[in-house]
């Protein structure tokens, strides 16, 4: 490990870094200092102000520029003679195919989302290039892991937690936590008012309940011709915070064991003639620049950490709605919530707070609401630096082919067994992993009722994470995606999507073995179909059950449908870690932790590799004591949170 | 009533955003500016606005610029401390360059500037809100007056005697100054912490608990008989003490060792082990060999030690979360980052 010994391996290595963000900046710097001379770096993002506190290669003047390119320039200042090749692109682009990956000796991930991580994992397996993964995917905090095909587990051998979802009725009718109000404001109200009108929206359903007929309810959200924008805003306000609550209250059953919400009408807080009262547009006057349109600015409110009163929230709500219609009318109908969109954050904060007030839930500041709505992951420079150092140490071992010493290292929040950095031996590949092994999966599905479309959406895309799938039944092609298909084929596949499985040109019935491939990821897996007539609507809401590979621990849903608090700019599972949401670790998670330090000590290097017991988790605490744990929980004595 | 909601430590990764982080500002009514809130958004979500404000008023002194210290400086400048003062009169050498990303390779840019001046210029660039300055002179000659200007003092690559001296100067001041030493050799690193009497708060379940820790000085710590230490104690602790004694006895500057010194170092180890009734096997010769042969820092270890040190200093300033007490060791060979408490108590 002495710096000179590994120099040849490092000097001749060609490495690929995916991600030039928090970990990426630290990693690129550390690679350059450690003597790496040929580094390629992919990142599709541009630099934002909130990056500057930790992505230290970037300056205020770089805001808006490519992260990969600016990072390269910054590192060349202190290591001018090395080669850094930046790509301002999405790693999922077809340019970055298996052949592209094959040119590298090792791939290092500094990514922030599950989707890209899965993609890179598959390409590394296909290209047979070792991958070093990092991030908050561990159950004990940050971690660094080595994935080498056939030798250690791949990134997907252990299922990843599914995004946190909430039952629809909790969101639409019985919120009990602030996050429920945020999800309502963001996924329902914001989407209804400013998003795609054709999208199904549960707000619809609710507002058509009760006294009003569905026709009238539909109309509520339409901005009527010639209607004054102030009046429109107040009408929406009174409808969602007043009328809808009244309707909900009329259902006595719901409130038997719950606190009854309070309807809120805009007239309680502001006189009917509010155009004088509310913000002055002049303050936004110069702002033809959309990003600077702000209700807070026009109302003279400055501190995003203040918790606004109900009246202030009401004013922000109306002002933000007005500004959308007056300043950003063109975008209406196409907007999706974005945590970097100030006006959207203001609207969602205000709407969530008014709803929270109605339901007796404590109000929150814009700063906090933004964190919840945007699923903002907390980040500081120090942790990224530590993680980057650990990645480079593992990368050097991989390049030296020092397989015995590969480690997975946890960077812990609280010391465990006196350790802040806890190395464990990497786990073996999971033999039932559909990504890195060839074991077929098994799918229970109603072949007479489920359409090919359901199968493609719920299984192939959502569960298996394929982006360009091809489905074969024997030699017959049932479905494929690609640019080079002729019209006739496209029409054929489109027709197939709407057919139930048993009525496809080549019928899929019980006992059928389907082959699913993703040509870009070079991933292929087989699914054995088993017909099943009935499914439990609550426990198996998809109407299909995939097995043979451990499914991620998903959140119990008590409703047929559910709404996710989806991040707008990443596909990372939303961070939702309330006290009650601990994940039950599936029994498969009991794995081994074996210790290490003595492997370098010739006398003890014979610590038996065969002592592996997959049912136990072992920590070789020190020279001579083998500690065995049955469960991760007992290692830290700490509840595991979803993230 | 000002409420400062405390997150359990600055090392929170999984802290839920749904946890009500109540961000109220201090009694003096000072608020973070809009610019600060935007820049520090992600970290305020980790440690809160109150801690951010305390950071912005803290003054840090670092003595001895190494790769690890460069990492540490980057971390606390990004975090937004009030000021950072650098002391190191050495010239820019090839060795100084090896693990230090703060020194541009452009010779024209370096012309006529000292090591500290070059680092200062780079650090200023990282965060214009932090004052970074250079102080010239010999560390051990600075009086108490000088040290009283700081809240945190971090020393690196200086002798055993200097460490003790500065630590004592800090402890004699009427104000409390947090004192740290940090050393990296080969792929090993050591951090020593003296927070004297440190009061802090931490979050346990729903409650905020007030805690207090008492720290021994550097001299008190290393005077603890080896025999009194737990049976399974970090080997690195003993090895570092042997090297320290050797450099002291031979009047060498830190790091001025080579493989030729190994026999003498091993001999000293034997003597010390005998005097302390410690089994020699607790200090493997292979470990000593590594520490004397490659005294340069191993670049990937710098961000690890510099990162841990950064977190600790942030914890000490903010008074939030359990600080480490009072030694930290990392060895890339086994990958373990271990905390050891050497307080002389059983």
Coordinates of N, CA and C in Angstrom, one line a residue, chain A residues 185-187 190-196 199 324 328 331-345 348 373 566-569:
Chain A
X185 N -50.0 19.0 -1.9 CA -49.8 20.3 -2.6 C -49.0 20.1 -3.9
X186 N -48.1 19.2 -3.9 CA -47.2 19.0 -5.0 C -47.7 18.1 -6.1
X187 N -48.1 16.9 -5.6 CA -48.6 15.9 -6.6 C -50.0 16.1 -7.1
X190 N -50.7 21.3 -7.3 CA -49.8 21.9 -8.2 C -49.9 21.3 -9.6
X191 N -50.0 19.9 -9.6 CA -50.1 19.2 -10.9 C -51.4 19.6 -11.6
X192 N -52.5 19.7 -10.8 CA -53.8 20.0 -11.3 C -53.9 21.4 -11.9
X193 N -53.3 22.4 -11.2 CA -53.4 23.7 -11.7 C -52.4 24.1 -12.8
X194 N -51.2 23.5 -12.7 CA -50.1 24.0 -13.6 C -49.6 22.9 -14.5
X195 N -50.0 21.6 -14.2 CA -49.4 20.5 -15.0 C -50.2 20.1 -16.1
X196 N -49.9 18.9 -16.6 CA -50.6 18.3 -17.8 C -52.1 18.0 -17.4
X199 N -53.4 14.3 -17.3 CA -52.9 13.4 -16.3 C -54.0 13.0 -15.3
X324 N -48.0 32.9 -11.5 CA -47.9 31.9 -12.5 C -48.7 32.3 -13.7
X328 N -45.9 33.5 -16.1 CA -45.4 32.3 -16.7 C -46.5 31.5 -17.4
X331 N -46.1 28.4 -19.6 CA -45.6 27.1 -19.1 C -46.8 26.3 -18.5
X332 N -47.9 27.0 -18.2 CA -49.0 26.3 -17.6 C -49.5 25.2 -18.4
X333 N -49.7 24.1 -17.8 CA -50.1 22.9 -18.6 C -48.9 21.9 -18.8
X334 N -47.7 22.5 -18.6 CA -46.5 21.6 -18.8 C -45.6 21.6 -17.6
X335 N -46.0 22.3 -16.5 CA -45.1 22.3 -15.4 C -45.1 21.1 -14.6
X336 N -43.9 20.7 -14.1 CA -43.9 19.7 -13.1 C -43.1 20.4 -11.9
X337 N -43.3 19.9 -10.7 CA -42.6 20.5 -9.6 C -41.1 20.4 -9.7
X338 N -40.4 21.4 -9.4 CA -38.9 21.4 -9.4 C -38.5 22.2 -8.2
X339 N -37.6 21.5 -7.4 CA -37.2 22.2 -6.1 C -36.4 23.4 -6.4
X340 N -35.9 23.6 -7.6 CA -35.1 24.8 -7.9 C -36.0 25.9 -8.5
X341 N -37.3 25.6 -8.6 CA -38.2 26.6 -9.1 C -38.8 27.4 -7.9
X342 N -38.3 28.6 -7.7 CA -38.7 29.3 -6.5 C -40.2 29.5 -6.4
X343 N -40.8 29.9 -7.4 CA -42.2 30.2 -7.4 C -43.0 28.9 -7.1
X344 N -42.6 27.8 -7.7 CA -43.3 26.5 -7.4 C -43.1 26.1 -5.9
X345 N -41.9 26.3 -5.4 CA -41.7 26.0 -4.0 C -42.5 26.9 -3.1
X348 N -46.2 25.6 -3.3 CA -46.4 24.3 -2.6 C -46.2 24.5 -1.1
X373 N -40.3 18.5 0.0 CA -40.9 18.4 -1.4 C -39.8 18.0 -2.4
X566 N -42.4 12.0 -5.3 CA -41.3 11.8 -6.3 C -40.4 13.0 -6.4
X567 N -39.2 12.7 -6.4 CA -38.2 13.8 -6.6 C -38.3 14.3 -8.0
X568 N -38.1 15.5 -8.2 CA -38.3 16.1 -9.6 C -37.1 16.0 -10.4
X569 N -36.0 16.0 -9.8 CA -34.8 16.0 -10.6 C -34.0 14.8 -10.6

